Structure formats: structure tokens, C-alpha cells
PDB file of C-alpha atoms in Angstrom:
ATOM      1  CA  MET A1427      47.798   5.571   2.521  1.00  0.00           C
ATOM      2  CA  GLY A1428      48.805   1.933   2.782  1.00  0.00           C
ATOM      3  CA  ASN A1429      48.515  -1.148   4.942  1.00  0.00           C
ATOM      4  CA  GLU A1430      51.636  -0.069   6.809  1.00  0.00           C
ATOM      5  CA  ASP A1431      49.561   2.791   8.227  1.00  0.00           C
ATOM      6  CA  LEU A1432      48.183   0.271  10.721  1.00  0.00           C
ATOM      7  CA  ASP A1433      51.448   0.893  12.569  1.00  0.00           C
ATOM      8  CA  LEU A1434      50.005   4.296  13.456  1.00  0.00           C
ATOM      9  CA  ILE A1435      47.576   2.464  15.689  1.00  0.00           C
ATOM     10  CA  ARG A1436      49.331  -0.663  16.952  1.00  0.00           C
ATOM     11  CA  GLY A1437      52.987   0.032  16.269  1.00  0.00           C
ATOM     12  CA  PRO A1438      55.588   1.777  18.466  1.00  0.00           C
ATOM     13  CA  GLY A1439      55.670   5.530  18.979  1.00  0.00           C
ATOM     14  CA  GLU A1440      58.227   6.029  16.215  1.00  0.00           C
ATOM     15  CA  GLY A1441      55.547   5.700  13.525  1.00  0.00           C
ATOM     16  CA  ARG A1442      53.304   8.269  15.188  1.00  0.00           C
ATOM     17  CA  ARG A1443      56.233  10.665  15.554  1.00  0.00           C
ATOM     18  CA  ARG A1444      56.946  10.275  11.819  1.00  0.00           C
ATOM     19  CA  TYR A1445      53.306  11.146  11.176  1.00  0.00           C
ATOM     20  CA  LEU A1446      53.716  14.388  13.137  1.00  0.00           C
ATOM     21  CA  ASP A1447      57.157  15.149  11.691  1.00  0.00           C
ATOM     22  CA  PHE A1448      55.939  14.788   8.108  1.00  0.00           C
ATOM     23  CA  LEU A1449      53.044  17.124   8.753  1.00  0.00           C
ATOM     24  CA  GLY A1450      55.133  19.633  10.679  1.00  0.00           C
ATOM     25  CA  ALA A1451      57.823  19.718   7.985  1.00  0.00           C
ATOM     26  CA  GLN A1452      55.195  20.318   5.299  1.00  0.00           C
ATOM     27  CA  LEU A1453      53.326  23.032   7.179  1.00  0.00           C
ATOM     28  CA  ASP A1454      55.909  25.102   9.028  1.00  0.00           C
ATOM     29  CA  PRO A1455      59.470  26.112   8.070  1.00  0.00           C
ATOM     30  CA  ALA A1456      60.142  26.727  11.780  1.00  0.00           C
ATOM     31  CA  TYR A1457      59.439  23.047  12.428  1.00  0.00           C
ATOM     32  CA  ARG A1458      61.950  21.944   9.804  1.00  0.00           C
ATOM     33  CA  ARG A1459      64.648  24.212  11.236  1.00  0.00           C
ATOM     34  CA  ALA A1460      63.968  23.175  14.823  1.00  0.00           C
ATOM     35  CA  TRP A1461      63.896  19.449  13.992  1.00  0.00           C
ATOM     36  CA  SER A1462      67.158  19.661  12.056  1.00  0.00           C
ATOM     37  CA  ARG A1463      68.958  21.483  14.880  1.00  0.00           C
ATOM     38  CA  TYR A1464      67.392  19.235  17.529  1.00  0.00           C
ATOM     39  CA  ARG A1465      68.557  16.051  15.807  1.00  0.00           C
ATOM     40  CA  ARG A1466      72.117  17.334  15.424  1.00  0.00           C
ATOM     41  CA  ALA A1467      72.294  18.352  19.089  1.00  0.00           C
ATOM     42  CA  LEU A1468      70.743  15.058  20.196  1.00  0.00           C
ATOM     43  CA  ARG A1469      73.281  13.064  18.188  1.00  0.00           C
ATOM     44  CA  ALA A1470      76.155  15.055  19.701  1.00  0.00           C
ATOM     45  CA  LYS A1471      74.824  14.674  23.244  1.00  0.00           C
ATOM     46  CA  ASN A1472      74.369  10.918  22.850  1.00  0.00           C
ATOM     47  CA  LEU A1473      77.927  10.565  21.588  1.00  0.00           C
ATOM     48  CA  LEU A1474      79.202  12.398  24.675  1.00  0.00           C
ATOM     49  CA  LEU A1475      77.061  10.247  26.966  1.00  0.00           C
ATOM     50  CA  LYS A1476      78.404   7.063  25.373  1.00  0.00           C
ATOM     51  CA  GLU A1477      81.985   8.159  25.975  1.00  0.00           C
ATOM     52  CA  GLY A1478      81.294   7.932  29.706  1.00  0.00           C
ATOM     53  CA  ARG A1479      83.889  10.575  30.553  1.00  0.00           C
ATOM     54  CA  ASN A1480      83.360  13.811  32.431  1.00  0.00           C
ATOM     55  CA  ARG A1481      81.956  15.996  29.633  1.00  0.00           C
ATOM     56  CA  ASP A1482      79.294  17.761  31.695  1.00  0.00           C
ATOM     57  CA  ALA A1483      79.946  21.241  30.335  1.00  0.00           C
ATOM     58  CA  GLU A1484      79.640  20.090  26.743  1.00  0.00           C
ATOM     59  CA  ILE A1485      76.538  18.059  27.501  1.00  0.00           C
ATOM     60  CA  VAL A1486      74.897  21.058  29.169  1.00  0.00           C
ATOM     61  CA  SER A1487      75.650  23.241  26.129  1.00  0.00           C
ATOM     62  CA  TYR A1488      73.909  20.767  23.840  1.00  0.00           C
ATOM     63  CA  GLU A1489      71.023  20.478  26.274  1.00  0.00           C
ATOM     64  CA  GLU A1490      70.393  24.196  25.891  1.00  0.00           C
ATOM     65  CA  ILE A1491      69.931  23.659  22.165  1.00  0.00           C
ATOM     66  CA  LEU A1492      67.690  20.657  22.824  1.00  0.00           C
ATOM     67  CA  ILE A1493      65.547  22.701  25.194  1.00  0.00           C
ATOM     68  CA  GLU A1494      65.250  25.656  22.817  1.00  0.00           C
ATOM     69  CA  GLU A1495      64.482  23.678  19.677  1.00  0.00           C
ATOM     70  CA  GLY A1496      62.561  20.948  21.485  1.00  0.00           C
ATOM     71  CA  THR A1497      60.186  23.527  22.933  1.00  0.00           C
ATOM     72  CA  VAL A1498      59.484  24.791  19.420  1.00  0.00           C
ATOM     73  CA  LEU A1499      58.725  21.239  18.259  1.00  0.00           C
ATOM     74  CA  MET A1500      56.446  20.553  21.211  1.00  0.00           C
ATOM     75  CA  THR A1501      54.497  23.776  20.711  1.00  0.00           C
ATOM     76  CA  ILE A1502      53.949  23.164  17.000  1.00  0.00           C
ATOM     77  CA  ARG A1503      53.052  19.511  17.553  1.00  0.00           C
ATOM     78  CA  GLN A1504      50.431  20.463  20.125  1.00  0.00           C
ATOM     79  CA  HIS A1505      48.883  23.018  17.772  1.00  0.00           C
ATOM     80  CA  MET A1506      48.809  20.482  14.936  1.00  0.00           C
ATOM     81  CA  VAL A1507      47.134  17.846  17.088  1.00  0.00           C
ATOM     82  CA  ASP A1508      44.539  20.388  18.229  1.00  0.00           C
ATOM     83  CA  GLU A1509      43.709  21.010  14.565  1.00  0.00           C
ATOM     84  CA  LEU A1510      43.751  17.315  13.671  1.00  0.00           C
ATOM     85  CA  ILE A1511      41.305  16.260  16.403  1.00  0.00           C
ATOM     86  CA  PRO A1512      38.038  17.433  14.754  1.00  0.00           C
ATOM     87  CA  LEU A1513      39.247  16.467  11.267  1.00  0.00           C
ATOM     88  CA  ALA A1514      40.104  12.909  12.334  1.00  0.00           C
ATOM     89  CA  ALA A1515      36.839  12.537  14.265  1.00  0.00           C
ATOM     90  CA  ALA A1516      34.815  13.646  11.221  1.00  0.00           C
ATOM     91  CA  ALA A1517      36.716  11.266   8.930  1.00  0.00           C
ATOM     92  CA  GLN A1518      36.201   8.368  11.353  1.00  0.00           C
ATOM     93  CA  THR A1519      32.441   8.917  11.396  1.00  0.00           C
ATOM     94  CA  ALA A1520      32.260   9.303   7.620  1.00  0.00           C
ATOM     95  CA  VAL A1521      34.312   6.223   6.707  1.00  0.00           C
ATOM     96  CA  SER A1522      32.915   3.917   9.396  1.00  0.00           C
ATOM     97  CA  GLY A1523      29.323   5.074   8.929  1.00  0.00           C
ATOM     98  CA  LYS A1524      28.903   4.749  12.690  1.00  0.00           C
ATOM     99  CA  ASP A1525      29.054   6.908  15.761  1.00  0.00           C
ATOM    100  CA  GLU A1526      32.558   5.842  16.789  1.00  0.00           C
ATOM    101  CA  PRO A1527      34.038   8.644  18.896  1.00  0.00           C
ATOM    102  CA  LEU A1528      37.721   9.007  18.006  1.00  0.00           C
ATOM    103  CA  ALA A1529      40.014  10.960  20.302  1.00  0.00           C
ATOM    104  CA  ILE A1530      43.703  11.734  19.887  1.00  0.00           C
ATOM    105  CA  ARG A1531      45.985  13.396  22.416  1.00  0.00           C
ATOM    106  CA  TYR A1532      49.542  14.620  22.193  1.00  0.00           C
ATOM    107  CA  LEU A1533      51.788  13.047  24.834  1.00  0.00           C
ATOM    108  CA  PRO A1534      55.063  14.960  25.245  1.00  0.00           C
ATOM    109  CA  ALA A1535      57.612  12.633  26.827  1.00  0.00           C
ATOM    110  CA  SER A1536      58.934  15.452  28.978  1.00  0.00           C
ATOM    111  CA  GLY A1537      55.640  16.651  30.390  1.00  0.00           C
ATOM    112  CA  PRO A1538      54.969  20.411  30.337  1.00  0.00           C
ATOM    113  CA  SER A1539      58.550  21.548  31.069  1.00  0.00           C
ATOM    114  CA  LEU A1540      61.310  20.165  28.891  1.00  0.00           C
ATOM    115  CA  ARG A1541      64.014  21.953  30.910  1.00  0.00           C
ATOM    116  CA  ASP A1542      62.863  20.543  34.253  1.00  0.00           C
ATOM    117  CA  SER A1543      62.526  17.035  32.832  1.00  0.00           C
ATOM    118  CA  ILE A1544      66.012  17.058  31.299  1.00  0.00           C
ATOM    119  CA  LEU A1545      67.509  18.221  34.611  1.00  0.00           C
ATOM    120  CA  GLN A1546      65.649  15.523  36.528  1.00  0.00           C
ATOM    121  CA  ALA A1547      66.727  12.819  34.063  1.00  0.00           C
ATOM    122  CA  ARG A1548      70.421  13.740  34.052  1.00  0.00           C
ATOM    123  CA  ASP A1549      71.590  11.010  36.460  1.00  0.00           C
ATOM    124  CA  ARG A1550      69.505   8.367  34.670  1.00  0.00           C
ATOM    125  CA  GLU A1551      70.894   9.427  31.300  1.00  0.00           C
ATOM    126  CA  MET A1552      74.423   9.206  32.651  1.00  0.00           C
ATOM    127  CA  ARG A1553      73.750   5.637  33.771  1.00  0.00           C
ATOM    128  CA  LEU A1554      72.038   4.601  30.533  1.00  0.00           C
ATOM    129  CA  ARG A1555      74.431   6.638  28.369  1.00  0.00           C
ATOM    130  CA  GLN A1556      71.643   7.915  26.163  1.00  0.00           C
ATOM    131  CA  SER A1557      69.070  10.721  26.104  1.00  0.00           C
ATOM    132  CA  VAL A1558      65.733   9.545  27.433  1.00  0.00           C
ATOM    133  CA  ILE A1559      63.775  12.807  27.534  1.00  0.00           C
ATOM    134  CA  GLY A1560      62.658  15.037  24.693  1.00  0.00           C
ATOM    135  CA  PRO A1561      60.486  15.232  21.575  1.00  0.00           C
ATOM    136  CA  HIS A1562      62.293  12.200  20.113  1.00  0.00           C
ATOM    137  CA  ARG A1563      60.310  10.172  22.691  1.00  0.00           C
ATOM    138  CA  ASP A1564      56.909  11.871  22.228  1.00  0.00           C
ATOM    139  CA  ASP A1565      53.804   9.903  21.321  1.00  0.00           C
ATOM    140  CA  LEU A1566      50.122  10.181  20.392  1.00  0.00           C
ATOM    141  CA  GLU A1567      47.345   8.594  22.409  1.00  0.00           C
ATOM    142  CA  ILE A1568      44.609   7.245  20.121  1.00  0.00           C
ATOM    143  CA  ARG A1569      41.319   6.199  21.669  1.00  0.00           C
ATOM    144  CA  LEU A1570      38.119   4.835  20.175  1.00  0.00           C
ATOM    145  CA  HIS A1571      34.992   4.844  22.353  1.00  0.00           C
ATOM    146  CA  GLY A1572      37.218   6.092  25.162  1.00  0.00           C
ATOM    147  CA  VAL A1573      39.590   3.091  25.205  1.00  0.00           C
ATOM    148  CA  PRO A1574      43.010   2.601  23.545  1.00  0.00           C
ATOM    149  CA  ALA A1575      42.460   1.707  19.885  1.00  0.00           C
ATOM    150  CA  SER A1576      45.615  -0.420  19.831  1.00  0.00           C
ATOM    151  CA  GLU A1577      44.261  -2.750  22.513  1.00  0.00           C
ATOM    152  CA  PHE A1578      40.489  -2.850  22.154  1.00  0.00           C
ATOM    153  CA  ALA A1579      39.577  -1.883  18.566  1.00  0.00           C
ATOM    154  CA  SER A1580      38.971  -4.650  16.031  1.00  0.00           C
ATOM    155  CA  GLU A1581      41.267  -4.886  13.026  1.00  0.00           C
ATOM    156  CA  GLY A1582      38.580  -3.291  10.860  1.00  0.00           C
ATOM    157  CA  GLN A1583      38.218  -0.432  13.308  1.00  0.00           C
ATOM    158  CA  GLN A1584      41.987   0.001  13.472  1.00  0.00           C
ATOM    159  CA  ARG A1585      42.146   0.241   9.687  1.00  0.00           C
ATOM    160  CA  THR A1586      39.413   2.860   9.706  1.00  0.00           C
ATOM    161  CA  VAL A1587      41.152   4.861  12.441  1.00  0.00           C
ATOM    162  CA  ALA A1588      44.417   4.773  10.474  1.00  0.00           C
ATOM    163  CA  LEU A1589      42.556   6.023   7.394  1.00  0.00           C
ATOM    164  CA  ALA A1590      40.903   8.753   9.476  1.00  0.00           C
ATOM    165  CA  LEU A1591      44.309   9.976  10.661  1.00  0.00           C
ATOM    166  CA  LYS A1592      45.681  10.078   7.115  1.00  0.00           C
ATOM    167  CA  LEU A1593      42.553  11.816   5.812  1.00  0.00           C
ATOM    168  CA  ALA A1594      42.852  14.371   8.607  1.00  0.00           C
ATOM    169  CA  GLN A1595      46.484  14.900   7.625  1.00  0.00           C
ATOM    170  CA  GLY A1596      45.457  15.571   4.026  1.00  0.00           C
ATOM    171  CA  LYS A1597      42.673  17.919   5.081  1.00  0.00           C
ATOM    172  CA  LEU A1598      44.985  19.940   7.301  1.00  0.00           C
ATOM    173  CA  LEU A1599      47.523  20.214   4.475  1.00  0.00           C
ATOM    174  CA  GLU A1600      44.707  21.490   2.265  1.00  0.00           C
ATOM    175  CA  GLN A1601      43.479  24.007   4.841  1.00  0.00           C
ATOM    176  CA  ARG A1602      46.885  25.361   5.769  1.00  0.00           C
ATOM    177  CA  GLY A1603      48.556  25.139   2.368  1.00  0.00           C
ATOM    178  CA  GLY A1604      45.651  26.337   0.266  1.00  0.00           C
ATOM    179  CA  LYS A1605      45.958  23.538  -2.286  1.00  0.00           C
ATOM    180  CA  LEU A1606      44.897  19.931  -2.548  1.00  0.00           C
ATOM    181  CA  PRO A1607      47.418  17.169  -1.862  1.00  0.00           C
ATOM    182  CA  ILE A1608      47.670  14.134  -4.143  1.00  0.00           C
ATOM    183  CA  TYR A1609      46.179  11.066  -2.465  1.00  0.00           C
ATOM    184  CA  LEU A1610      48.094   7.806  -2.929  1.00  0.00           C
ATOM    185  CA  MET A1611      46.306   4.630  -1.778  1.00  0.00           C
ATOM    186  CA  ASP A1612      48.576   1.611  -1.874  1.00  0.00           C
ATOM    187  CA  ASP A1613      46.688  -1.698  -2.079  1.00  0.00           C
ATOM    188  CA  ILE A1614      44.212  -0.894   0.704  1.00  0.00           C
ATOM    189  CA  PHE A1615      40.844  -1.363  -1.008  1.00  0.00           C
ATOM    190  CA  GLY A1616      40.961  -5.147  -0.869  1.00  0.00           C
ATOM    191  CA  GLU A1617      40.952  -4.874   2.927  1.00  0.00           C
ATOM    192  CA  LEU A1618      37.857  -2.645   3.071  1.00  0.00           C
ATOM    193  CA  ASP A1619      34.215  -3.631   2.688  1.00  0.00           C
ATOM    194  CA  PRO A1620      32.190  -1.961  -0.108  1.00  0.00           C
ATOM    195  CA  PHE A1621      30.624   0.592   2.260  1.00  0.00           C
ATOM    196  CA  ARG A1622      33.993   1.794   3.540  1.00  0.00           C
ATOM    197  CA  ARG A1623      35.446   1.941   0.018  1.00  0.00           C
ATOM    198  CA  ASN A1624      32.641   4.195  -1.164  1.00  0.00           C
ATOM    199  CA  ALA A1625      32.698   6.227   2.034  1.00  0.00           C
ATOM    200  CA  LEU A1626      36.452   6.764   1.710  1.00  0.00           C
ATOM    201  CA  MET A1627      36.166   7.943  -1.888  1.00  0.00           C
ATOM    202  CA  ASN A1628      33.251  10.206  -1.029  1.00  0.00           C
ATOM    203  CA  HIS A1629      35.164  11.754   1.858  1.00  0.00           C
ATOM    204  CA  LEU A1630      38.142  12.636  -0.321  1.00  0.00           C
ATOM    205  CA  PRO A1631      37.979  16.053  -2.008  1.00  0.00           C
ATOM    206  CA  ALA A1632      36.137  15.613  -5.298  1.00  0.00           C
ATOM    207  CA  THR A1633      38.719  17.571  -7.308  1.00  0.00           C
ATOM    208  CA  ALA A1634      41.805  16.020  -5.685  1.00  0.00           C
ATOM    209  CA  GLN A1635      44.011  13.736  -7.741  1.00  0.00           C
ATOM    210  CA  LYS A1636      43.792  10.152  -6.456  1.00  0.00           C
ATOM    211  CA  TRP A1637      45.953   7.142  -7.327  1.00  0.00           C
ATOM    212  CA  ILE A1638      45.033   3.630  -6.212  1.00  0.00           C
ATOM    213  CA  THR A1639      47.462   0.732  -6.571  1.00  0.00           C
ATOM    214  CA  THR A1640      46.227  -2.851  -6.365  1.00  0.00           C
ATOM    215  CA  THR A1641      47.325  -6.339  -7.349  1.00  0.00           C
ATOM    216  CA  THR A1642      43.754  -7.528  -7.959  1.00  0.00           C
ATOM    217  CA  LEU A1643      40.514  -5.939  -9.127  1.00  0.00           C
ATOM    218  CA  ASP A1644      38.240  -8.480  -7.460  1.00  0.00           C
ATOM    219  CA  TRP A1645      37.107  -5.875  -4.952  1.00  0.00           C
ATOM    220  CA  LEU A1646      36.070  -3.537  -7.759  1.00  0.00           C
ATOM    221  CA  ARG A1647      33.244  -5.884  -8.775  1.00  0.00           C
ATOM    222  CA  GLU A1648      31.746  -5.325  -5.329  1.00  0.00           C
ATOM    223  CA  THR A1649      31.934  -1.552  -5.707  1.00  0.00           C
ATOM    224  CA  PRO A1650      30.126  -0.532  -8.919  1.00  0.00           C
ATOM    225  CA  ALA A1651      30.389   3.155  -8.046  1.00  0.00           C
ATOM    226  CA  LEU A1652      34.164   2.978  -8.609  1.00  0.00           C
ATOM    227  CA  GLU A1653      34.132   1.102 -11.915  1.00  0.00           C
ATOM    228  CA  GLY A1654      34.443   4.307 -13.923  1.00  0.00           C
ATOM    229  CA  LEU A1655      37.915   5.033 -12.631  1.00  0.00           C
ATOM    230  CA  ALA A1656      40.669   5.199 -15.247  1.00  0.00           C
ATOM    231  CA  ARG A1657      42.862   2.092 -15.081  1.00  0.00           C
ATOM    232  CA  PHE A1658      46.507   1.552 -15.845  1.00  0.00           C
ATOM    233  CA  THR A1659      48.369  -1.759 -15.906  1.00  0.00           C
ATOM    234  CA  VAL A1660      52.040  -1.867 -14.947  1.00  0.00           C
ATOM    235  CA  ARG A1661      54.105  -4.752 -16.333  1.00  0.00           C
ATOM    236  CA  GLU A1662      57.889  -4.887 -16.324  1.00  0.00           C
ATOM    237  CA  ARG A1663      58.110  -1.191 -15.472  1.00  0.00           C
ATOM    238  CA  ASN A1664      55.866  -0.172 -18.352  1.00  0.00           C
ATOM    239  CA  ALA A1665      52.436   1.378 -17.782  1.00  0.00           C
ATOM    240  CA  SER A1666      49.569   1.203 -20.230  1.00  0.00           C
ATOM    241  CA  ARG A1667      46.007   2.470 -19.964  1.00  0.00           C
ATOM    242  CA  GLU A1668      43.290  -0.129 -20.250  1.00  0.00           C
TER     243      GLU A1668
END
């Protein structure tokens, strides 16, 4: 977890796709295989489109791979999001301490049928000379209180939503993998109020290993419950325990 996780809420779709890809690659070997084959076929198709010559037969052959592997990715992504929804909602309530309904929805760029969408987009792709349909354009819709979190949530709420998504990710890894992940929190506590700091730590699995990096300990004085944490100082690439 880090401040860059705010991009999950207000950044472009690429960051949210990385969120899903990381989780899919960790949870399902079929996802890793499908994503690897999909990316290779997508790269080849885009190269053919950029040439601008009549390479329809070759393009169609790569599209068959994109459809086959892309459908696998879409199916697994939808299942993951279905599992993440209650976990993220519970984390949002716990960390915020408020009844802030959080909803996430998977938005496949192709709609329900990847094959139909690729066929319909063929002329447009020929004009643009790039692939515009497929899982590489998917996104997540994130809403708080029923409205887009990127547009209407305060910065504090956006930070909490980003934390809720990462906590849900960790919980799903724990549930599916049968073992606790290591939680890395990169310089985020200075941006949270004391309540949210304590709530975050309490929501994490008690026996999980947790590492917090920070450039200042000023926030720790406001959070007495965390003062017992072991501390290490890093100077010139050397770490020493305080």
C-alpha cells in the first residue's frame, strides 16, 4: 500500500487493470497463461494494423487467439470482482468508521461478447491502426454512496477507498491461497488521522507480517496504540533496530 494507490481511484484505467492483473496472476495459473498469450497476440495484431497493408487473414488469425484468451481473462476478472465486492465494502466501513457504501463493478470494454465487439470494431481499428476492443481496455467502476468516487469523494474518502481495495486484495489472497500475505505500507500513515490508522491496523490480520515505511514519526505520537511496534532506521543502505 502506498500513496500511489490513489491512482486506483482517480487515475486512468491502466492502474485498475494492473490491480486485477496482479491478483489474477497470483490466484490462477490459467490467468497467467491467458494474459501472456493475449499480450503476444495483441502485439502482433497491432503491428499488422500499423503496417496498413492488406493483412486481413493474419489479423483474423490473431483475433481468434485474442477472443479465446480474452474470454478467459474476462471470466476470471468477473469472478474476482464478485469476490472482492463484500471484502472491499467491509474494509471501507471498518477503516472509515462510517456507513459509507462502497460499490465496485467490472466494466469489460467489449461488453458481454468479445467476438461480436471485435467484429464490429474492425473498420474502426483499420482506420486507427490499433486494437481498441478487448481486456486491455477493461476498467473498474468505483462508487461511494452511489456516485463515482473519482469525482465526488473527498481526498480522505478516496484514500480510504484505495486502502479498502488493497485490503480486499490481501484478504482474497489469504482466502484463496490459504496463507497470509505480507503487508507493505509505504509512507501512508502521515496522511491518515489517528482513528483511521488504528482502524487500518485493527483490520489487518493480527498474525500477518506488516512493514511500515515512513520519513517521519510525528504521526506516531498521535497514535499511542502503535508505539510498541519494532522500529528500524535505514541510513545509507544500512538498517539498524532502535
